[in-house]
Every structure is written in structure tokens, then in C-alpha cells.
Amino acid sequence: MSDSPGKPLKVALLGNPNSGKSTVFNQLTGLRQKTGNFPGVTVDMKEGRLRFPSGFDATLIDLPGTYSLYPTSSDEKIVAAVLTNPKDHYYPDVLVYIADVTHLEKHMLLLTQLLDLGIPVLLALNMSDTAAEMGIKVNIERLAGQFHIPVVPISGRTGENIQKLLHELERVLKNGQPFGLGETAFYPLRDLEKQVVDDVRKKLGIENAYQALLLAHHHSWLPFLQKHERETLETIVRNKEFHSLRAQVDETLERYDRFTPIVRQTIQQAGNAPDTPTDRIDAVLTHRVGGPLIFFGVMLLVFMAIFFGYDTTGGWVENTTGALIDGLAASLNESWFSSLLTKGVLPGLQGVLVFVPQIALLFLLITILEEVGYMARAVFIFDKTMRRFGMNGRSIVALIGGGACAVPAIMGARTISNWKERLITVMVTPFISCSARIPVYLVLIPVALPTSSWWTKALIFGGMYFFGLSAALAAAYVFKKILRTSDPSFLALELPEYRMPHWKNVWLTVWEKVKAFIAGAGKIIFLISIALWILGNTGPDGALLEAENKVRAEAAPTTSKDELDDRVAAKKLEASYAGMLGKSIEPAIRPLGYDWKIGIALLSSFAAREVFNGTMYTIYSLESVGAQEEEEAADQSPFERYGRLRRQMTNDRFENGDRIYTFATGISLLIFYALAMQCMSTLAVVRRETGSWKWPVLQFLFMSGLAYLIAWLAYTLLPKI
Amino acid sequence: MQRRYRTISELKINESALAIAVTDPALAGKLTAMGVLPGTRIELVRPAPFGNAYYIKVDGVRLALREEEAACILLEV
């Protein structure tokens, strides 16, 4: 069916939201899936490898869920843009359409649109196990006969008939015979539409009538249109006085009128719908008072899981990897390479690994909330609240997700149709404290409050999340006042039936996100730690040697070797390029209470804030983690961790003899890390999602500017004790 | 003269009515695609906790609609 035999065949999966499409995708591909990243493709889509029983392969593309080819949000636009452009990278050879058979009528609209586009479609009737329980009987042959397409009843959740679907798909791909409605369109064009279509076909050389019609409808935004094509379409639409919105509604209603009788003929309902627990659950979860209260309770539980989860897992990972690095360091001969490896790269990577369990746990909890259908309720409850801040109810999903990692959270904002609401969501989500900030907070809170009780520290830790959320909402409010848009804004959201999470979906989603996180953050941290090691170990001609000789010459003969080594390392760092860099920015950060060493950490943190701890270890010339130290801290609270680093920090002084790490400096640093935009991955994804550098640059400037301002205020006003 | 229609905001909780039309073309495209059509039965389940939105049922499908979205669905009296 493909023109060039060398190219792999492409199969796309499409369906309405809540059709169970992603479950089917996971059933078909399992772990053979990834988020595609192709040059020239603006949006990444999930794709997987389809392996047919006979051993032949195809690519399976997971298109975003949509109700029709008249999109309102940018993820729905992707579908229309791909399917109206046969030259698109993702344009499929065959489409598998997933429909929920328990609500078949609702799912037919998009199917008939696809048929009119002339794309070969295979119809998979999902949830046929539930349908059978409900007493719904489908006449498969009749349905297939009406549309001239293969129809397979399946169940994504149980995996029933997935093999049959594969067989049917393989047969269709190999057979190469065209199928579907052929020349006869399901929807008969009205007179005006016919005139528009004729013009478009003539002037743009397009064969398919419905494709021509869709180009006329969507000419203002379809990304693949050339300038002159857009102008031609614009002229046609204007001359014919073609009103897109009215025509869309008329077409939709006409389609319903035509397929509803067909569906009624092929489906036998058992009468009354079964009693589902969804209504009873929603009576509680969307209750006027109970609903919001339960939501905050759930969020509190998620937060506690982060906090206590870090205590156990983070500590374990740190001890294990720390011991490994120490072991490796001991077994290697001393050389620049072993130093780069054990004092540069590995501690940096350890910094990422430490919160992998954390981020996995967060992704897990969020995915479960999504899978069971709870997120849609949160959107419903908080739509009004979010709109007050210029956002959409859907923004709450991004804000919650931002607690794990802003990158996937920002991509999730694609479901928001209004450009302004979506942009505000994208701009403020990074204010939410992500998991990369956890280790930074855990080092800094006890530095700021060395003598306070465990509970005070825990309260401050929770306060940091509240602080981030407040900053996000305040910034959103300002954006709301500044930005203007004429885009329509929608809530119009389906509240799916509650159901047990499908664990395969959950594991695959978590696995994919964690993998993407490690790959993204890992790469950056790898490069930064190498750069930092080089800058910290090199300096202007002879400066390092000079510094070392000076320390050794001045040292009292009673100084122990370890202490002398530490002092040498510290002075060498000061003389190195890294030290020079830190000193050069010291005047700018001194008003916040920071010295040149914090300056180095800040500079490296602008790539990814999680390098803070690793950088501090390097700066205070400590081994990554002392095994002995960690053993002694193992059964203490999370605030007792990083003890040796903290002791070094709290003893450090400015040149005038004042202690650096006072209460004021600690709080000032905490504020800075909560507010500043310190993540290259986030900036890159904002650039991609907004389509211009303007927004990430603005985001970087206002977040970091705000961080500087508030940190300065805090340092100025708070006591330096 | 009396109005020949009502809207969702005028329904009591758990009351339902047949939709007769969906006005406002900008919203109608989206709503019809989601199955809110003339001739479907619409039931008000409950208003949103902080107001401004409704939880409704359309042919057994649960939807959340904003006030403006709900207002363009005309129901028979």
C-alpha cells in the first residue's frame, strides 16, 4: 500500500478522548514505544513498533484524541493538520479507529469524516467486554457492510481480540486493495460547499473533495500551507461568502442524521443502563463542600508521599551510589581522569539518580489520579478558580504535574484551546516546586534554621510548595491583566466513568516519563559536571600551583594532612577559572547575601537546579558522600542528611569574618531556588510549545528577576543570625 | 410573551429536558461534536462547587459545561 517499499508502513491510532485509545496503543506496542523526535516535526507524538505474527513490521502512531476534524485545541489541531496533508511525516497508510461501543453513536462522527477523507480505516469496537455485560449486541457484519470497512470487536483492558485486530490489520496492509466508501462520500456536500470545493480542487490541485473542504475551513492556521496557497484559499472563502462555523455545525448535524439510523439498526441495547458506582462516587467527590475538601486532602497525601518517600528512597539511593563512587575512587589510580570521573561526572549523575524514585512516585500518583478519572473532576471543580487567574480548569492538571517536573506538565497544556489561558499556564507552571528542588530545600532549610525542631523544618518545607503556588497564581493574575486574546475559551469536558487503573497503562506512562526525565536531565548534568570540573581544575598560567605552594608554606607544621589537603583544594578552587567566574559575579549577588562560591553554584544551577548539591560538594572539595557520614545519618530525619556539607557551609565566612550562612542567607537562597528559572529543559519545551523564543526569554527574565528581588528583600529584612 | 425554551440553569437537580437547539455557532461546533444535539435528553446532575459550571448527563455521557456553554443549549419547556 505504501508507494516506496523501502519505507516502513505507517498505521495511526485515532479515536475520541476516553475511547480507551492509549490502552489499545499499549496493548499493541508494549515497551516497543517512544516519543518520536524527528527533525522538521514540530510536535512529538508517541509511536511504537507493530510486530505482526508473520514477522513483518510497521510503525504505529498514537494521534491525540479528538471528537472531530474541526479542532478547538492545539492537540486536536495536530490531528487535522496530519490527516489533511498526505505529505506529512505522520500521514498513515491505514488508520485504526477506536470507538467505545457502549456509546457508539457519539463515536461515529469522526469515523465518517475519516471515511470521507479517503483514508483506509479499520474500525475497532473497544470495550466490547463491558458492552456484553451491559447486554449490548452489535451486528458486526452489518456495520462492516454499511461502511465497507473491516470491523473488529476488542477490549483494550483485557487484551481480548488484540491478536485478531493485528491479523486483520496485516491482511489489510498486505492486500493493498482500497476499501471504504470510495468515490461516494458519506456526507453529501451542500451547494455552497460544492462550489468552494470545486474551486479549491481546481486551484490547488487536490483530488479528495472533503480534504479540499477542510483546507477551506482551516486555511488560516494549517501549518503546511504555502503563503500563496493560504491566500488562494482565503480569496475563495471570501468570494463565496463561506461561513466556516455555521457550515461546521450543519455538517455535523447532517452526519448525525445519516449515521444514527445505521447505528440503531446494528446495535441492540438491552434497555436500561447498568447501575454504575460513578454517580454515587461523584455525589461525594464533586460535592459542593466535600469535593474541594477531598481534593485538598488528596493533594496533602501526595505531598506527604513526596516528603516521606524522599526520606527513605532518596537516602537509600544516595548511600548506595555514594558507596559505589567511593569504592571506585579508592580502586582507581590518582589521575586527572579518575578525578574527573569520581569528583565531577559521577557525583553529578548521582544528583539526578537521588530523586529518580521521587519523580517516579510522583508520576505514579498523578497517572493513577488521571487513569481513574479523578483529574477531570478536579478540572470541573476548579475551572472558575483558575479562570479568575486567567487560566482554564485544565491548568490544574499542569500545576499538579509541575510538582513532579514542569516539562511534561507544560506539554500537557496542549489540551487548553484558548491561547491566552494556555500561554499563562505554560508561563507559570515552573513556579510550582518540582522534584529537582527537593534536595536543594533539604540542604538549605537546616542551614537557615539549624536549631529548630524537625516539625518546624517540615512546615517550612511545606511552606515552600505553598510559596511556589502563590507565586504561580500571582504571576498568572498579572499576565491575565496584560495579555489579550479573541480565542474562544472552553470547558466542555467529558467526565469519564470511574474505573480501576489499568496497571499496564500506569507502568508504561511512568516508565516513559521517568526515562525522558533521566535522558534529558542526565545529558545536561553530565555536560555541566564536566565543564565545572574543567573550570575548577584549570586556571591562568601557574595560578593553581602558586596558590597551593602559598598554603603549604604558610601552614603550621601541626596541621594534619587531611586539613591541609582541604585547604589546598579550597585555595586552588579560588584561583581557578571557576573561582574567577564566581568572583566576577560576586558584586551582583552580594546584596542577596551570597559569596563567590554560591555564585558558582548559581551559575551552574541555571542549566538545571538539581546540580546545586553536586556543585556545593565539589566546591567544598568533599568526596561525593562520605559513607560513614551517611550511615550515621541513615536513621535520622531527612534534614540530618548532607551533614558534612552543611557543617562546611555553616562554618564558612566572608572575608570580613562574618558568617556566610546566616538565617537571612538561607531564606534568601531558598526563595531564590523556589522562584528562579533554572532549567534549560523547561525553556526548550516552552520554546517548542509557544513557537517562539520570545516567551521562554521573557519567562527566564521575569522569574529570575522576581527571584532576585524577593531574595534581596528577604536578606535585607531578616536578621543575620 | 412567554419564552418557548428554558436553559440548563433553570433545571432543578436531577431534572431533565429535551434539547431543541444549540445556538452560538462558536460553541455549537464543539458541543454538537461531543453529542449535545437537538433531540437529546439533558439532565442536570449538579452545579460546580464554586459555581459557574454544570455537571450534566447527555444520553448517559457525563459532561462538565461552563455557564456560557450551557446557556446556548435551548431546552423544551
Short mmCIF file of N, CA, C and O in Angstrom, two decimals, chain A residues 92-181:
data_model
loop_
_atom_site.label_atom_id
_atom_site.label_comp_id
_atom_site.label_asym_id
_atom_site.label_seq_id
_atom_site.Cartn_x
_atom_site.Cartn_y
_atom_site.Cartn_z
N PRO A 92 -0.82 8.42 7.77
CA PRO A 92 -0.82 6.95 7.84
C PRO A 92 -1.22 6.27 6.53
O PRO A 92 -1.93 6.85 5.71
N ASP A 93 -0.73 5.03 6.36
CA ASP A 93 -1.21 4.20 5.26
C ASP A 93 -2.58 3.63 5.61
O ASP A 93 -3.43 3.49 4.74
N VAL A 94 -2.74 3.27 6.88
CA VAL A 94 -4.03 2.77 7.35
C VAL A 94 -4.29 3.38 8.72
O VAL A 94 -3.36 3.59 9.51
N LEU A 95 -5.55 3.68 9.00
CA LEU A 95 -5.92 4.23 10.29
C LEU A 95 -6.72 3.19 11.07
O LEU A 95 -7.64 2.58 10.52
N VAL A 96 -6.37 2.98 12.32
CA VAL A 96 -7.21 2.14 13.17
C VAL A 96 -8.04 3.09 14.03
O VAL A 96 -7.49 3.89 14.80
N TYR A 97 -9.35 3.03 13.85
CA TYR A 97 -10.23 3.93 14.59
C TYR A 97 -10.80 3.21 15.80
O TYR A 97 -11.46 2.18 15.67
N ILE A 98 -10.53 3.76 16.99
CA ILE A 98 -11.01 3.13 18.22
C ILE A 98 -12.30 3.81 18.65
O ILE A 98 -12.32 5.03 18.87
N ALA A 99 -13.37 3.03 18.74
CA ALA A 99 -14.65 3.59 19.18
C ALA A 99 -15.14 2.84 20.40
O ALA A 99 -14.97 1.62 20.50
N ASP A 100 -15.71 3.58 21.36
CA ASP A 100 -16.29 2.96 22.54
C ASP A 100 -17.66 2.42 22.15
O ASP A 100 -18.58 3.19 21.87
N VAL A 101 -17.79 1.11 22.13
CA VAL A 101 -19.00 0.51 21.60
C VAL A 101 -20.20 0.75 22.53
O VAL A 101 -21.35 0.68 22.11
N THR A 102 -19.92 1.10 23.80
CA THR A 102 -21.04 1.36 24.70
C THR A 102 -21.68 2.73 24.43
O THR A 102 -22.75 3.02 24.94
N HIS A 103 -20.98 3.59 23.68
CA HIS A 103 -21.55 4.88 23.26
C HIS A 103 -21.27 5.08 21.79
O HIS A 103 -20.72 6.11 21.38
N LEU A 104 -21.64 4.10 20.98
CA LEU A 104 -21.16 4.09 19.59
C LEU A 104 -21.57 5.32 18.80
O LEU A 104 -20.78 5.86 18.03
N GLU A 105 -22.80 5.79 18.98
CA GLU A 105 -23.27 6.93 18.20
C GLU A 105 -22.35 8.12 18.30
O GLU A 105 -22.01 8.75 17.31
N LYS A 106 -21.94 8.40 19.54
CA LYS A 106 -21.08 9.54 19.79
C LYS A 106 -19.74 9.42 19.08
O LYS A 106 -19.07 10.42 18.84
N HIS A 107 -19.34 8.20 18.78
CA HIS A 107 -18.01 8.00 18.21
C HIS A 107 -18.02 7.91 16.69
O HIS A 107 -16.98 7.76 16.07
N MET A 108 -19.22 7.98 16.09
CA MET A 108 -19.30 7.77 14.64
C MET A 108 -18.95 9.03 13.86
O MET A 108 -18.54 8.94 12.70
N LEU A 109 -19.11 10.20 14.46
CA LEU A 109 -18.90 11.46 13.73
C LEU A 109 -17.52 11.50 13.08
O LEU A 109 -17.38 11.67 11.87
N LEU A 110 -16.50 11.31 13.91
CA LEU A 110 -15.13 11.38 13.41
C LEU A 110 -14.88 10.27 12.39
O LEU A 110 -14.21 10.47 11.37
N LEU A 111 -15.44 9.08 12.64
CA LEU A 111 -15.24 7.97 11.71
C LEU A 111 -15.73 8.33 10.31
O LEU A 111 -15.04 8.11 9.32
N THR A 112 -16.93 8.92 10.24
CA THR A 112 -17.46 9.24 8.90
C THR A 112 -16.62 10.34 8.24
O THR A 112 -16.49 10.37 7.02
N GLN A 113 -16.03 11.22 9.04
CA GLN A 113 -15.15 12.24 8.47
C GLN A 113 -13.90 11.60 7.86
O GLN A 113 -13.45 11.97 6.79
N LEU A 114 -13.37 10.61 8.59
CA LEU A 114 -12.17 9.91 8.09
C LEU A 114 -12.47 9.18 6.79
O LEU A 114 -11.67 9.19 5.86
N LEU A 115 -13.66 8.55 6.74
CA LEU A 115 -14.04 7.83 5.52
C LEU A 115 -14.11 8.79 4.34
O LEU A 115 -13.66 8.46 3.23
N ASP A 116 -14.64 9.98 4.59
CA ASP A 116 -14.75 10.96 3.50
C ASP A 116 -13.39 11.47 3.05
O ASP A 116 -13.24 11.93 1.92
N LEU A 117 -12.39 11.40 3.93
CA LEU A 117 -11.04 11.81 3.53
C LEU A 117 -10.38 10.75 2.65
O LEU A 117 -9.31 10.97 2.10
N GLY A 118 -11.03 9.57 2.56
CA GLY A 118 -10.49 8.51 1.71
C GLY A 118 -9.33 7.77 2.33
O GLY A 118 -8.59 7.07 1.63
N ILE A 119 -9.14 7.91 3.64
CA ILE A 119 -8.07 7.15 4.30
C ILE A 119 -8.62 5.77 4.63
O ILE A 119 -9.73 5.66 5.16
N PRO A 120 -7.88 4.70 4.31
CA PRO A 120 -8.36 3.36 4.68
C PRO A 120 -8.48 3.25 6.20
O PRO A 120 -7.52 3.51 6.92
N VAL A 121 -9.67 2.89 6.66
CA VAL A 121 -9.91 2.83 8.11
C VAL A 121 -10.32 1.43 8.52
O VAL A 121 -11.09 0.77 7.84
N LEU A 122 -9.77 1.00 9.65
CA LEU A 122 -10.19 -0.25 10.26
C LEU A 122 -10.87 0.15 11.58
O LEU A 122 -10.28 0.89 12.36
N LEU A 123 -12.09 -0.32 11.79
CA LEU A 123 -12.82 0.08 12.99
C LEU A 123 -12.67 -0.96 14.09
O LEU A 123 -13.00 -2.12 13.92
N ALA A 124 -12.13 -0.50 15.23
CA ALA A 124 -12.01 -1.38 16.39
C ALA A 124 -13.05 -0.97 17.42
O ALA A 124 -13.03 0.17 17.90
N LEU A 125 -13.99 -1.85 17.73
CA LEU A 125 -15.03 -1.54 18.71
C LEU A 125 -14.51 -1.91 20.09
O LEU A 125 -14.49 -3.07 20.48
N ASN A 126 -14.05 -0.88 20.80
CA ASN A 126 -13.43 -1.11 22.10
C ASN A 126 -14.49 -1.29 23.19
O ASN A 126 -15.64 -0.90 23.02
N MET A 127 -14.06 -1.86 24.31
CA MET A 127 -14.90 -2.10 25.48
C MET A 127 -16.02 -3.08 25.15
O MET A 127 -17.12 -2.98 25.69
N SER A 128 -15.74 -4.01 24.24
CA SER A 128 -16.81 -4.95 23.90
C SER A 128 -17.10 -5.89 25.06
O SER A 128 -18.19 -6.47 25.13
N ASP A 129 -16.14 -6.05 26.00
CA ASP A 129 -16.44 -6.87 27.18
C ASP A 129 -17.49 -6.19 28.06
O ASP A 129 -18.44 -6.81 28.51
N THR A 130 -17.32 -4.87 28.26
CA THR A 130 -18.32 -4.12 29.03
C THR A 130 -19.66 -4.14 28.32
O THR A 130 -20.71 -4.29 28.95
N ALA A 131 -19.62 -3.97 26.98
CA ALA A 131 -20.86 -3.98 26.20
C ALA A 131 -21.61 -5.28 26.40
O ALA A 131 -22.84 -5.29 26.58
N ALA A 132 -20.87 -6.39 26.39
CA ALA A 132 -21.50 -7.70 26.56
C ALA A 132 -22.17 -7.78 27.93
O ALA A 132 -23.31 -8.26 28.06
N GLU A 133 -21.46 -7.27 28.97
CA GLU A 133 -22.05 -7.27 30.30
C GLU A 133 -23.31 -6.42 30.36
O GLU A 133 -24.24 -6.71 31.11
N MET A 134 -23.31 -5.33 29.57
CA MET A 134 -24.47 -4.45 29.56
C MET A 134 -25.59 -4.98 28.68
O MET A 134 -26.64 -4.36 28.59
N GLY A 135 -25.34 -6.08 28.01
CA GLY A 135 -26.36 -6.65 27.15
C GLY A 135 -26.47 -5.97 25.80
O GLY A 135 -27.49 -6.07 25.11
N ILE A 136 -25.40 -5.27 25.40
CA ILE A 136 -25.41 -4.63 24.08
C ILE A 136 -24.93 -5.63 23.04
O ILE A 136 -23.88 -6.24 23.19
N LYS A 137 -25.73 -5.81 22.00
CA LYS A 137 -25.33 -6.72 20.92
C LYS A 137 -25.09 -5.92 19.65
O LYS A 137 -25.90 -5.08 19.27
N VAL A 138 -23.95 -6.20 18.99
CA VAL A 138 -23.63 -5.47 17.76
C VAL A 138 -23.63 -6.44 16.59
O VAL A 138 -23.06 -7.53 16.67
N ASN A 139 -24.28 -6.03 15.51
CA ASN A 139 -24.22 -6.82 14.29
C ASN A 139 -23.00 -6.36 13.49
O ASN A 139 -23.06 -5.42 12.69
N ILE A 140 -21.90 -7.06 13.72
CA ILE A 140 -20.62 -6.65 13.16
C ILE A 140 -20.67 -6.63 11.62
O ILE A 140 -20.22 -5.66 10.99
N GLU A 141 -21.23 -7.69 11.03
CA GLU A 141 -21.24 -7.79 9.56
C GLU A 141 -22.00 -6.62 8.95
O GLU A 141 -21.59 -6.05 7.95
N ARG A 142 -23.11 -6.32 9.59
CA ARG A 142 -23.93 -5.25 9.06
C ARG A 142 -23.20 -3.90 9.11
O ARG A 142 -23.22 -3.13 8.15
N LEU A 143 -22.56 -3.67 10.26
CA LEU A 143 -21.81 -2.42 10.43
C LEU A 143 -20.68 -2.35 9.39
O LEU A 143 -20.50 -1.33 8.72
N ALA A 144 -19.96 -3.45 9.24
CA ALA A 144 -18.88 -3.50 8.26
C ALA A 144 -19.41 -3.29 6.85
O ALA A 144 -18.81 -2.58 6.04
N GLY A 145 -20.57 -3.88 6.57
CA GLY A 145 -21.15 -3.77 5.24
C GLY A 145 -21.60 -2.35 4.92
O GLY A 145 -21.47 -1.90 3.78
N GLN A 146 -22.10 -1.67 5.90
CA GLN A 146 -22.58 -0.30 5.68
C GLN A 146 -21.46 0.64 5.27
O GLN A 146 -21.65 1.53 4.45
N PHE A 147 -20.29 0.46 5.87
CA PHE A 147 -19.19 1.40 5.60
C PHE A 147 -18.09 0.79 4.72
O PHE A 147 -17.13 1.46 4.41
N HIS A 148 -18.24 -0.47 4.38
CA HIS A 148 -17.23 -1.18 3.59
C HIS A 148 -15.85 -1.14 4.24
O HIS A 148 -14.84 -0.87 3.59
N ILE A 149 -15.84 -1.36 5.54
CA ILE A 149 -14.56 -1.39 6.25
C ILE A 149 -14.55 -2.60 7.18
O ILE A 149 -15.61 -3.05 7.61
N PRO A 150 -13.33 -3.10 7.50
CA PRO A 150 -13.25 -4.20 8.47
C PRO A 150 -13.60 -3.69 9.87
O PRO A 150 -13.22 -2.58 10.24
N VAL A 151 -14.34 -4.49 10.62
CA VAL A 151 -14.72 -4.14 11.99
C VAL A 151 -14.31 -5.27 12.93
O VAL A 151 -14.62 -6.42 12.66
N VAL A 152 -13.60 -4.93 13.99
CA VAL A 152 -13.17 -5.95 14.97
C VAL A 152 -13.59 -5.52 16.37
O VAL A 152 -13.22 -4.43 16.81
N PRO A 153 -14.38 -6.33 17.07
CA PRO A 153 -14.68 -6.01 18.47
C PRO A 153 -13.49 -6.38 19.34
O PRO A 153 -12.95 -7.48 19.21
N ILE A 154 -13.05 -5.46 20.18
CA ILE A 154 -11.88 -5.75 21.02
C ILE A 154 -12.13 -5.26 22.45
O ILE A 154 -13.11 -4.61 22.73
N SER A 155 -11.19 -5.62 23.33
CA SER A 155 -11.16 -4.99 24.64
C SER A 155 -9.73 -4.64 24.97
O SER A 155 -8.88 -5.51 25.12
N GLY A 156 -9.46 -3.35 25.03
CA GLY A 156 -8.11 -2.91 25.36
C GLY A 156 -7.71 -3.32 26.76
O GLY A 156 -6.56 -3.62 27.03
N ARG A 157 -8.67 -3.36 27.66
CA ARG A 157 -8.34 -3.64 29.06
C ARG A 157 -8.02 -5.11 29.30
O ARG A 157 -7.10 -5.42 30.06
N THR A 158 -8.78 -6.01 28.67
CA THR A 158 -8.49 -7.42 28.89
C THR A 158 -7.53 -7.96 27.82
O THR A 158 -6.99 -9.05 27.96
N GLY A 159 -7.35 -7.21 26.74
CA GLY A 159 -6.50 -7.69 25.65
C GLY A 159 -7.23 -8.60 24.69
O GLY A 159 -6.64 -9.13 23.75
N GLU A 160 -8.52 -8.76 24.91
CA GLU A 160 -9.32 -9.65 24.09
C GLU A 160 -9.33 -9.19 22.62
O GLU A 160 -9.54 -8.01 22.33
N ASN A 161 -9.09 -10.13 21.73
CA ASN A 161 -9.13 -9.88 20.29
C ASN A 161 -8.06 -8.92 19.77
O ASN A 161 -8.14 -8.49 18.61
N ILE A 162 -7.06 -8.59 20.58
CA ILE A 162 -6.00 -7.72 20.09
C ILE A 162 -5.23 -8.45 18.98
O ILE A 162 -4.85 -7.84 17.97
N GLN A 163 -5.04 -9.77 19.15
CA GLN A 163 -4.36 -10.55 18.11
C GLN A 163 -5.16 -10.53 16.82
O GLN A 163 -4.62 -10.43 15.72
N LYS A 164 -6.49 -10.61 16.98
CA LYS A 164 -7.35 -10.61 15.81
C LYS A 164 -7.25 -9.27 15.07
O LYS A 164 -7.22 -9.21 13.84
N LEU A 165 -7.16 -8.21 15.85
CA LEU A 165 -7.01 -6.88 15.27
C LEU A 165 -5.71 -6.80 14.47
O LEU A 165 -5.68 -6.28 13.35
N LEU A 166 -4.65 -7.37 15.05
CA LEU A 166 -3.36 -7.39 14.36
C LEU A 166 -3.44 -8.16 13.05
O LEU A 166 -2.93 -7.72 12.01
N HIS A 167 -4.09 -9.32 13.09
CA HIS A 167 -4.25 -10.15 11.89
C HIS A 167 -4.97 -9.38 10.80
O HIS A 167 -4.56 -9.37 9.65
N GLU A 168 -6.08 -8.76 11.21
CA GLU A 168 -6.90 -8.02 10.26
C GLU A 168 -6.08 -6.87 9.66
O GLU A 168 -6.13 -6.63 8.45
N LEU A 169 -5.33 -6.21 10.50
CA LEU A 169 -4.52 -5.08 10.06
C LEU A 169 -3.46 -5.55 9.06
O LEU A 169 -3.23 -4.93 8.02
N GLU A 170 -2.84 -6.68 9.37
CA GLU A 170 -1.82 -7.20 8.47
C GLU A 170 -2.42 -7.57 7.12
O GLU A 170 -1.85 -7.28 6.07
N ARG A 171 -3.60 -8.19 7.18
CA ARG A 171 -4.28 -8.58 5.96
C ARG A 171 -4.54 -7.33 5.08
O ARG A 171 -4.26 -7.32 3.89
N VAL A 172 -5.03 -6.29 5.74
CA VAL A 172 -5.35 -5.06 5.02
C VAL A 172 -4.10 -4.42 4.43
O VAL A 172 -4.07 -4.00 3.28
N LEU A 173 -3.02 -4.41 5.22
CA LEU A 173 -1.78 -3.78 4.76
C LEU A 173 -1.18 -4.53 3.58
O LEU A 173 -0.66 -3.95 2.64
N LYS A 174 -1.25 -5.88 3.64
CA LYS A 174 -0.62 -6.69 2.61
C LYS A 174 -1.46 -6.75 1.35
O LYS A 174 -0.94 -6.77 0.24
N ASN A 175 -2.77 -6.77 1.56
CA ASN A 175 -3.70 -6.89 0.45
C ASN A 175 -3.58 -5.71 -0.52
O ASN A 175 -3.56 -5.87 -1.73
N GLY A 176 -3.48 -4.50 0.06
CA GLY A 176 -3.30 -3.34 -0.77
C GLY A 176 -4.54 -2.91 -1.52
O GLY A 176 -4.52 -1.93 -2.26
N GLN A 177 -5.64 -3.63 -1.37
CA GLN A 177 -6.88 -3.22 -2.04
C GLN A 177 -7.48 -2.02 -1.31
O GLN A 177 -7.57 -2.01 -0.10
N PRO A 178 -7.87 -0.99 -2.08
CA PRO A 178 -8.53 0.12 -1.40
C PRO A 178 -9.88 -0.31 -0.85
O PRO A 178 -10.53 -1.19 -1.42
N PHE A 179 -10.28 0.26 0.28
CA PHE A 179 -11.60 -0.04 0.82
C PHE A 179 -12.18 1.22 1.45
O PHE A 179 -11.56 2.28 1.42
N GLY A 180 -13.37 1.13 1.96
CA GLY A 180 -14.06 2.31 2.45
C GLY A 180 -15.15 2.67 1.46
O GLY A 180 -15.59 1.83 0.68
N LEU A 181 -15.55 3.93 1.48
CA LEU A 181 -16.70 4.32 0.66
C LEU A 181 -16.31 4.69 -0.76
O LEU A 181 -17.17 4.97 -1.59
#
